[in-house]
Structure formats: C-alpha cells, structure tokens
Coordinates of C-alpha atoms in Angstrom, one line a residue:
M1 CA 49.7 123.9 -110.7
V2 CA 53.0 122.8 -112.2
G3 CA 54.8 122.7 -108.9
R4 CA 52.2 120.2 -107.3
R5 CA 52.2 117.5 -110.0
A6 CA 53.8 114.3 -108.7
L7 CA 56.4 112.8 -111.0
G8 CA 57.5 109.9 -108.7
R9 CA 60.3 109.3 -106.2
R10 CA 63.0 108.6 -108.8
F11 CA 62.4 112.0 -110.4
G12 CA 62.5 113.5 -107.0
W13 CA 66.0 112.2 -106.4
L14 CA 67.1 113.4 -109.8
W15 CA 65.6 116.9 -109.2
A16 CA 67.3 117.0 -105.7
A17 CA 70.6 116.0 -107.3
Y18 CA 70.2 118.7 -109.9
A19 CA 69.4 121.3 -107.2
A20 CA 72.5 120.4 -105.2
S21 CA 74.7 120.8 -108.3
A22 CA 73.0 124.0 -109.4
Y23 CA 73.2 125.7 -106.0
G24 CA 76.8 124.7 -105.6
S25 CA 77.6 126.2 -109.0
G26 CA 75.6 129.3 -108.1
L27 CA 77.7 129.8 -105.0
G28 CA 80.9 129.2 -107.1
F29 CA 79.8 131.4 -110.0
G30 CA 82.9 133.1 -111.5
A31 CA 85.1 131.5 -108.9
L32 CA 88.0 130.5 -111.3
P33 CA 88.5 134.0 -112.8
L34 CA 88.3 135.5 -109.3
I35 CA 91.0 133.1 -108.0
A36 CA 93.1 133.9 -111.0
V37 CA 92.9 137.6 -110.1
L38 CA 93.1 137.5 -106.3
V39 CA 95.5 134.5 -105.8
L40 CA 97.6 134.3 -108.9
H41 CA 97.5 138.1 -109.8
A42 CA 96.6 137.3 -113.4
G43 CA 96.2 140.0 -115.9
P44 CA 93.3 140.7 -118.3
A45 CA 94.8 138.5 -121.1
E46 CA 95.1 135.5 -118.7
V47 CA 91.6 136.0 -117.3
S48 CA 90.2 136.2 -120.8
A49 CA 92.0 133.0 -121.7
L50 CA 90.7 131.2 -118.7
S51 CA 87.1 132.2 -119.6
A52 CA 87.5 131.3 -123.3
V53 CA 90.2 128.7 -123.8
G54 CA 89.2 126.3 -121.1
P55 CA 85.5 125.9 -122.2
A56 CA 86.6 125.8 -125.8
V57 CA 88.9 122.9 -125.1
G58 CA 86.1 121.3 -123.0
T59 CA 83.7 121.4 -126.0
L60 CA 86.3 119.7 -128.2
I61 CA 86.7 116.9 -125.6
A62 CA 83.0 116.5 -125.5
V63 CA 82.7 115.7 -129.2
P64 CA 84.1 112.2 -129.0
L65 CA 82.4 111.6 -125.7
A66 CA 79.0 111.9 -127.2
P67 CA 78.8 108.4 -128.8
W68 CA 80.4 107.0 -125.6
V69 CA 77.6 108.5 -123.5
E70 CA 74.9 107.5 -126.0
F71 CA 75.5 103.7 -125.8
R72 CA 76.0 103.4 -122.0
R73 CA 73.7 103.4 -119.0
K74 CA 73.0 107.0 -118.3
R75 CA 72.9 106.9 -114.5
P76 CA 76.5 105.7 -114.1
V77 CA 77.7 108.3 -116.6
M78 CA 76.0 111.0 -114.6
I79 CA 77.5 109.8 -111.4
G80 CA 80.9 109.5 -113.1
M81 CA 80.7 113.1 -114.5
D82 CA 79.7 114.5 -111.1
L83 CA 82.7 112.7 -109.5
V84 CA 85.0 114.0 -112.2
R85 CA 83.8 117.6 -111.5
F86 CA 84.1 117.1 -107.8
A87 CA 87.7 115.9 -108.1
A88 CA 88.6 118.7 -110.5
M89 CA 87.2 121.5 -108.3
A90 CA 88.5 119.9 -105.1
S91 CA 92.0 119.9 -106.5
I92 CA 92.0 123.7 -106.4
P93 CA 91.7 124.2 -102.6
V94 CA 94.1 121.3 -102.0
A95 CA 96.7 122.9 -104.3
Y96 CA 96.0 126.3 -102.7
A97 CA 96.6 124.9 -99.2
F98 CA 100.0 123.6 -100.1
G99 CA 101.0 126.6 -102.1
L100 CA 101.0 124.7 -105.4
L101 CA 98.2 126.4 -107.3
G102 CA 99.1 127.7 -110.7
F103 CA 97.3 129.1 -113.8
V104 CA 97.8 126.0 -115.9
Q105 CA 95.8 124.0 -113.3
L106 CA 92.9 126.5 -113.5
L107 CA 92.9 126.1 -117.3
V108 CA 92.8 122.3 -117.0
V109 CA 90.1 122.4 -114.4
S110 CA 88.0 124.8 -116.6
A111 CA 88.3 122.4 -119.6
V112 CA 87.5 119.3 -117.5
I113 CA 84.4 121.0 -116.0
A114 CA 83.2 122.2 -119.4
A115 CA 83.5 118.7 -121.0
A116 CA 82.0 116.9 -118.0
K117 CA 79.1 119.4 -117.9
I118 CA 78.2 118.7 -121.6
A119 CA 78.5 114.9 -121.1
F120 CA 76.4 115.1 -117.9
G121 CA 73.7 117.2 -119.7
A122 CA 73.5 114.7 -122.5
A123 CA 73.2 111.7 -120.2
S124 CA 70.6 113.4 -118.0
G125 CA 68.4 114.4 -120.9
A126 CA 68.4 110.9 -122.2
Y127 CA 67.7 109.5 -118.7
L128 CA 64.9 112.0 -118.1
K129 CA 63.2 110.9 -121.3
A130 CA 63.2 107.3 -120.2
L131 CA 62.3 108.2 -116.6
V132 CA 59.1 110.2 -116.9
R133 CA 56.0 109.9 -119.1
P134 CA 56.0 112.0 -122.3
D135 CA 53.1 114.1 -121.0
D136 CA 55.2 115.0 -117.9
L137 CA 58.4 116.1 -119.8
L138 CA 57.3 119.8 -119.8
V139 CA 56.6 119.7 -116.1
A140 CA 60.0 118.1 -115.4
N141 CA 61.9 120.6 -117.5
A142 CA 60.0 123.5 -116.0
R143 CA 61.2 122.3 -112.5
F144 CA 64.8 122.1 -113.6
E145 CA 64.5 125.6 -115.2
S146 CA 63.0 127.2 -112.0
T147 CA 65.8 125.6 -109.9
N148 CA 68.4 126.9 -112.2
W149 CA 67.2 130.5 -112.1
S150 CA 66.7 130.4 -108.3
S151 CA 70.3 129.2 -107.9
I152 CA 71.6 132.1 -110.0
A153 CA 69.5 134.5 -108.0
V154 CA 70.8 133.5 -104.5
G155 CA 74.1 131.8 -105.3
P156 CA 76.4 134.6 -106.5
P157 CA 75.5 137.1 -103.7
L158 CA 76.0 134.5 -101.0
G159 CA 79.1 133.3 -102.7
G160 CA 80.5 136.9 -102.7
A161 CA 79.8 137.3 -99.0
A162 CA 81.4 133.9 -98.3
I163 CA 84.6 134.9 -100.1
G164 CA 84.8 138.1 -98.1
L165 CA 84.4 136.2 -94.9
F166 CA 86.3 133.0 -95.5
G167 CA 88.7 133.5 -98.4
P168 CA 88.9 133.1 -102.1
V169 CA 88.6 129.3 -102.4
T170 CA 85.5 129.0 -100.2
T171 CA 83.0 129.0 -103.1
V172 CA 85.1 126.4 -105.0
V173 CA 84.7 124.1 -102.0
A174 CA 80.9 124.7 -102.1
D175 CA 80.9 124.0 -105.8
A176 CA 82.8 120.7 -105.4
L177 CA 80.5 119.6 -102.6
G178 CA 77.5 120.3 -104.8
Y179 CA 78.8 117.8 -107.4
L180 CA 79.4 115.3 -104.7
L181 CA 75.9 115.6 -103.3
S182 CA 74.5 115.4 -106.8
A183 CA 76.4 112.1 -107.3
L184 CA 75.0 110.8 -104.1
G185 CA 71.5 111.8 -105.0
I186 CA 71.7 110.0 -108.4
T187 CA 73.1 107.0 -106.7
A188 CA 70.0 106.9 -104.4
I189 CA 67.7 106.4 -107.5
R190 CA 66.6 102.8 -107.4
G191 CA 65.6 100.6 -110.3
R192 CA 67.3 98.8 -113.1
E193 CA 68.5 100.6 -116.2
E194 CA 69.1 98.5 -119.3
A195 CA 72.1 99.2 -121.4
P196 CA 71.1 100.9 -124.7
R197 CA 71.5 99.0 -127.9
P198 CA 72.7 100.6 -131.1
A199 CA 69.8 99.1 -133.1
G200 CA 72.1 98.3 -136.0
R201 CA 73.9 101.6 -135.9
S202 CA 77.6 101.6 -135.3
P203 CA 78.6 103.6 -132.1
V204 CA 82.0 104.4 -133.6
G205 CA 83.2 106.4 -136.6
A206 CA 82.4 109.8 -138.1
G207 CA 78.7 108.9 -138.5
A208 CA 78.3 108.4 -134.7
L209 CA 80.2 111.6 -133.9
L210 CA 78.0 113.7 -136.3
G211 CA 74.7 111.9 -135.7
G212 CA 73.4 114.7 -133.4
W213 CA 74.1 117.4 -135.9
R214 CA 72.7 115.4 -138.7
H215 CA 69.4 114.9 -136.8
I216 CA 69.2 118.6 -135.9
M217 CA 70.0 120.0 -139.3
G218 CA 67.7 117.4 -141.0
H219 CA 64.7 118.2 -138.8
P220 CA 62.4 121.0 -140.3
V221 CA 61.7 122.6 -136.8
L222 CA 64.8 121.7 -134.8
R223 CA 67.1 123.3 -137.4
P224 CA 65.6 126.8 -137.1
L225 CA 65.2 126.5 -133.4
Y226 CA 68.9 125.5 -133.1
L227 CA 70.2 128.4 -135.2
N228 CA 67.9 130.8 -133.4
Q229 CA 69.0 129.6 -130.0
M230 CA 72.7 129.8 -130.9
L231 CA 72.4 133.5 -131.9
V232 CA 70.1 134.5 -129.1
A233 CA 72.2 132.9 -126.4
G234 CA 75.4 134.2 -128.0
L235 CA 74.3 137.8 -128.3
I236 CA 72.7 137.9 -124.8
M237 CA 75.8 136.4 -123.2
A238 CA 78.1 138.7 -125.2
T239 CA 76.6 141.7 -123.4
E240 CA 77.6 140.6 -119.9
P241 CA 81.3 141.7 -120.0
L242 CA 80.3 144.9 -122.0
L243 CA 77.7 145.7 -119.3
A244 CA 80.2 145.1 -116.6
V245 CA 82.6 147.6 -118.1
L246 CA 79.8 150.2 -118.7
L247 CA 78.3 149.9 -115.2
L248 CA 81.4 149.5 -113.1
R249 CA 84.0 151.6 -114.9
Q250 CA 82.2 154.2 -116.9
L251 CA 79.0 154.8 -114.9
G252 CA 80.5 154.2 -111.5
F253 CA 78.0 151.7 -110.1
P254 CA 79.2 150.1 -106.8
P255 CA 79.8 146.3 -107.0
W256 CA 76.8 145.6 -104.8
Q257 CA 74.4 147.4 -107.2
Y258 CA 76.0 145.6 -110.1
G259 CA 75.4 142.2 -108.4
L260 CA 71.8 143.2 -107.5
A261 CA 71.1 144.3 -111.1
F262 CA 71.7 140.7 -112.2
A263 CA 70.7 138.6 -109.2
A264 CA 67.2 140.1 -108.5
P265 CA 65.8 139.7 -112.1
C266 CA 66.7 136.0 -111.9
L267 CA 63.7 135.5 -109.7
G268 CA 61.7 136.1 -112.8
G269 CA 62.9 132.7 -113.9
L270 CA 60.6 131.2 -111.3
I271 CA 57.6 133.1 -112.9
G272 CA 58.3 132.0 -116.5
S273 CA 59.1 128.4 -115.7
R274 CA 55.9 128.0 -113.6
L275 CA 53.8 129.5 -116.4
A276 CA 55.2 127.2 -119.1
R277 CA 52.8 124.4 -118.9
R278 CA 49.7 126.6 -118.6
V279 CA 50.8 128.9 -121.5
V280 CA 51.4 125.9 -123.8
A281 CA 48.0 124.4 -122.8
R282 CA 46.2 127.6 -123.6
F283 CA 48.0 129.0 -126.6
G284 CA 49.8 126.0 -128.1
R285 CA 53.5 125.3 -128.6
D286 CA 53.8 126.9 -132.0
R287 CA 52.6 130.2 -130.7
V288 CA 55.0 130.0 -127.7
F289 CA 57.9 129.5 -130.1
R290 CA 57.0 132.4 -132.2
T291 CA 55.7 134.9 -129.6
V292 CA 57.8 134.1 -126.5
G293 CA 60.8 133.4 -128.8
T294 CA 60.4 136.9 -130.2
L295 CA 59.9 138.5 -126.8
R296 CA 63.3 137.2 -125.6
A297 CA 64.9 139.3 -128.3
V298 CA 63.2 142.7 -128.2
W299 CA 64.5 144.0 -124.8
L300 CA 68.3 143.7 -125.1
I301 CA 68.6 147.0 -127.0
G302 CA 67.5 148.8 -123.8
L303 CA 70.9 148.1 -122.2
A304 CA 72.4 150.6 -124.6
F305 CA 70.5 153.4 -123.0
V306 CA 71.5 152.8 -119.3
R307 CA 72.3 156.0 -117.4
P308 CA 73.9 156.6 -114.0
G309 CA 72.1 156.4 -110.7
V310 CA 68.9 154.8 -109.6
V311 CA 67.2 155.2 -113.0
G312 CA 70.0 153.3 -114.7
L313 CA 69.9 150.5 -112.1
V314 CA 66.1 150.2 -112.5
T315 CA 66.6 150.1 -116.3
V316 CA 69.1 147.2 -116.2
M317 CA 66.9 145.3 -113.8
A318 CA 63.7 145.8 -115.9
V319 CA 65.5 144.7 -119.1
E320 CA 67.0 141.7 -117.5
L321 CA 63.7 140.7 -115.8
A322 CA 61.8 140.9 -119.1
I323 CA 64.5 138.8 -120.9
I324 CA 64.7 136.2 -118.1
V325 CA 60.9 135.8 -117.7
N326 CA 60.6 135.0 -121.4
M327 CA 63.8 132.8 -121.5
S328 CA 62.5 130.7 -118.6
L329 CA 59.1 130.2 -120.2
Y330 CA 60.7 129.4 -123.6
G331 CA 63.4 127.1 -122.3
P332 CA 61.3 124.2 -120.9
V333 CA 59.1 124.2 -124.0
L334 CA 62.2 124.0 -126.2
S335 CA 63.8 121.3 -124.1
T336 CA 60.6 119.2 -124.2
Y337 CA 60.1 119.6 -127.9
R338 CA 63.8 118.6 -128.5
L339 CA 63.4 115.4 -126.4
E340 CA 60.0 114.5 -128.0
H341 CA 61.4 114.8 -131.5
T342 CA 64.7 113.0 -131.0
P343 CA 64.8 109.2 -131.2
Q344 CA 66.1 107.6 -128.0
H345 CA 69.3 106.3 -129.7
L346 CA 70.2 109.9 -130.7
V347 CA 69.3 111.9 -127.6
A348 CA 72.8 112.1 -126.0
R349 CA 74.5 113.0 -129.3
T350 CA 71.8 115.6 -130.1
L351 CA 72.0 117.3 -126.8
T352 CA 75.8 117.3 -127.0
A353 CA 75.7 118.8 -130.5
W354 CA 73.2 121.4 -129.2
S355 CA 75.4 122.4 -126.2
I356 CA 78.6 122.5 -128.3
G357 CA 77.0 124.8 -130.9
Q358 CA 75.6 127.1 -128.3
Q359 CA 78.9 127.3 -126.4
A360 CA 80.8 128.0 -129.6
S361 CA 78.4 130.8 -130.5
I362 CA 78.7 132.4 -127.1
A363 CA 82.5 132.3 -127.3
V364 CA 82.7 133.7 -130.8
L365 CA 80.1 136.5 -130.3
T366 CA 81.6 137.5 -127.0
A367 CA 85.0 137.8 -128.5
L368 CA 83.7 139.9 -131.5
A369 CA 81.7 142.1 -129.1
G370 CA 84.8 142.7 -127.0
L371 CA 86.8 143.7 -130.1
L372 CA 84.0 146.1 -131.2
A373 CA 83.8 147.6 -127.7
D374 CA 87.6 148.2 -127.8
V375 CA 87.2 150.2 -131.0
T376 CA 83.9 152.0 -130.4
G377 CA 83.1 151.7 -126.7
P378 CA 80.8 149.3 -124.7
R379 CA 77.6 151.3 -125.2
T380 CA 78.0 151.1 -129.0
A381 CA 78.7 147.4 -128.8
L382 CA 75.6 146.9 -126.7
A383 CA 73.6 148.8 -129.2
V384 CA 74.9 146.6 -132.1
A385 CA 74.1 143.4 -130.1
G386 CA 70.6 144.7 -129.4
L387 CA 70.0 145.5 -133.0
L388 CA 71.4 142.2 -134.3
I389 CA 69.2 140.2 -131.9
L390 CA 66.1 141.8 -133.3
A391 CA 66.6 139.8 -136.5
T392 CA 66.8 136.5 -134.8
P393 CA 63.0 135.9 -134.7
L394 CA 63.2 135.5 -138.5
L395 CA 64.8 132.1 -137.8
L396 CA 61.9 130.9 -135.7
P397 CA 59.7 128.2 -137.4
R398 CA 56.4 129.5 -138.6
R399 CA 54.7 126.2 -137.8
D400 CA 55.4 122.7 -136.8
P401 CA 54.9 120.4 -139.9
A402 CA 55.8 117.3 -138.0
P403 CA 53.8 115.3 -135.5
R404 CA 55.4 114.3 -132.2
H405 CA 58.3 111.9 -133.0
E406 CA 58.1 108.4 -131.5
P407 CA 61.4 106.7 -130.9
D408 CA 62.2 103.9 -133.4
V409 CA 63.6 101.9 -130.5
A410 CA 61.9 101.5 -127.2
P411 CA 63.5 103.5 -124.4
S412 CA 65.0 101.5 -121.7
H413 CA 63.4 102.4 -118.4
P414 CA 65.5 102.5 -115.2

C-alpha cells in the first residue's frame, strides 16, 4: 500500500512540516476576507480586491524570485519562506490587539503570502526531487496530496467553530503557527545540501526569468498538460463564488449545509491519492492522463442543476466528490511527471512558471464568470463553465513521445 512505503526519516520530517502548514492553512481558510468583513466592515468591492489584487501582486513578485530560488540551497529557502509567512500572518493579530489593523495591511499580507507560497512550492519541489529516489516520487506526491485534501476537509469547519468561540483573528493565529511549525520541521531535517551550480547558465537576465516557461512550452507533453491544467483549475475555481451565491442567497441553504457540501467531499481526496500508484502501475501513466484527466471535467456541469433542499445538497456533494476523487488521483501523477521531465537546474523556475500560470488563469476566469453571473445569473454562469470545461480534454496529450528525462546535471543530495 502507498501509505506503508518507507521513504526515510528526512522525508518524514518534510511531510510533517507540510502537514503542519497545510492544517494551519486549512484552519485559516478564508480568514483574510472574513476579517475584512467582520472587523473592518469592508464592502464587496474591497473584499473582491483582497481576493484578487493581493494574489496577483504576489505572482508578480514571484517571477524574479524564481532564479533566486533556483540557484540556492532549497532547505534554507523553504525555512525562510515559512518564517516570512509566519511574520506576515502574525502581524494581523498584533495589529488587531493594538487597534491598528487596516485594509492596506491585509492587502500587503495577502501579496506576501502568495509570493512566499509560490517560492516555497518551487523550492520544495526541487528539494523533493533530490531527496527521494525517482521511483518513490509518485508515492511522496500522493502523500502530500492526501494531506492537502484532509486538511481542507477538517480545517474550515473547525476554523469556523473557533472563530465563533474565540473571535475573528483566531484562525489567523493558527495559520501563523502552522508556518512556524513547518519551519521547525524543515530545520530538523539533517544532512548536507550542496549549493546548486548554474552549469554554465547565467542565473540572471531575461533568459533565467523565462527559463521555466521555455521548458514547459518546448516540451511535447508538458505543454498540453500545462494548458489543460490552467483551464481546468481556472474553470473549477471560478464556480466557487457562483455556487456560494446560488446556494446561500437564491436557494436558501444555511451556512452549515454550505460548509458541509464542500468539506465532506474533500475526504474523496484521500481515496484518489491513495489509488494513484496502483492505478498507474495497472493502466499506465498515459491512460491516467487521458481518462482521469477527462473525468475531472465531465462532472462540473451538474452544479447548474442544483435544486433546493436535501436533493440539492446531495447533488452538490456528489458532483464535488466525483471531481475531487479524480483531481486527487490525477494530481500526484502530474506532479511526478513534471519533476521527472524537468532538469534539476530548471525545477524551481518550472514550478514557479506553472504556479503563476495557474493562479493567473484562476483570477481571470473567476472575474469573467462573475461578470457573466451579474448579467445572466449564477446558474447560467455555472452552466457556461460546465460546458467550457468539457472541451478541455482536447488539450490532453494523446501519448507520451518522450522517455523519462534524466537531469543533465547531477542533483545535489541533502
């Protein structure tokens, strides 16, 4: 079984650090918009700006960070990004306690968190590739995937209860402590990590900045996978605010049912992630990309047919469960393929480019879906998103023409 395979003590610390961060973020899910509404009495325009502008600025900051991350030891970068996120989140309860909290601070924190998250993800992906054997990458990515979905399943409901009992900044404190615990866990990893060498490639200039995108767009399989992932993630995430308006405002679902409709299906992420290795072993990676990649997309249209009452609640949960099971199975396979087919000296920049593209797609498609919903209503916008996503499997690669890529420079083992 995937969950029983030993990957070593150093991976255990890395996984524990990831879990601390993921569960802290799960508890703090949606905390900044909530504080903007409850504490600062922000209106819809300000809340929308907080959700869009902060992450957009963060992705811009992450672009020049990519070469910096690429040519440095990855463990200190991860620790540094965790400490930056801890300090940014901890500034909120401190400012709140002294009556100094303002909307601009929330915007700055949102941007810092977004940039640090991308930089951390790039460093951790490169570190993971050097830490575990190539044959264990899928197992490792599946464990991260299962941890991520379990944190989403239990974090937001517990966070909502904590806010009701202890006040609006409670979950921000939990989120900050999660980053601090993550930094401590990564610090506990022993072993020497050699500084990466550019191998004749300059770590500065436009070439270094765009190296990740060049690699993705020049690869015959990564390119269609990248474009497909941007559209699928963007269209799925674009439905969340539409569904919130439909369920809470138009269909009259109570908040606890709305939370249950999203939290319970996340347990399906445990199923899909644990099946990933066995499904690949039995059917092959090409078939997973084509079949499971298609199955991620076919269910979204069901959200346009949600009705009031128990039947509507069950419909939402069934659709979300089907999407999440397939996403959690597909995700580790995609992450593993991306690492296997990216040279060590390009991993951080490739992962950064991937994250920036996906976040940009989510922001643009969410904004367009919101505008469409204003004109036609949320149900029509949900139907359009559901129909558009049915075309995304056309972008999936038909086959993998390239063998597993071996790095042209030896990875530095910690």
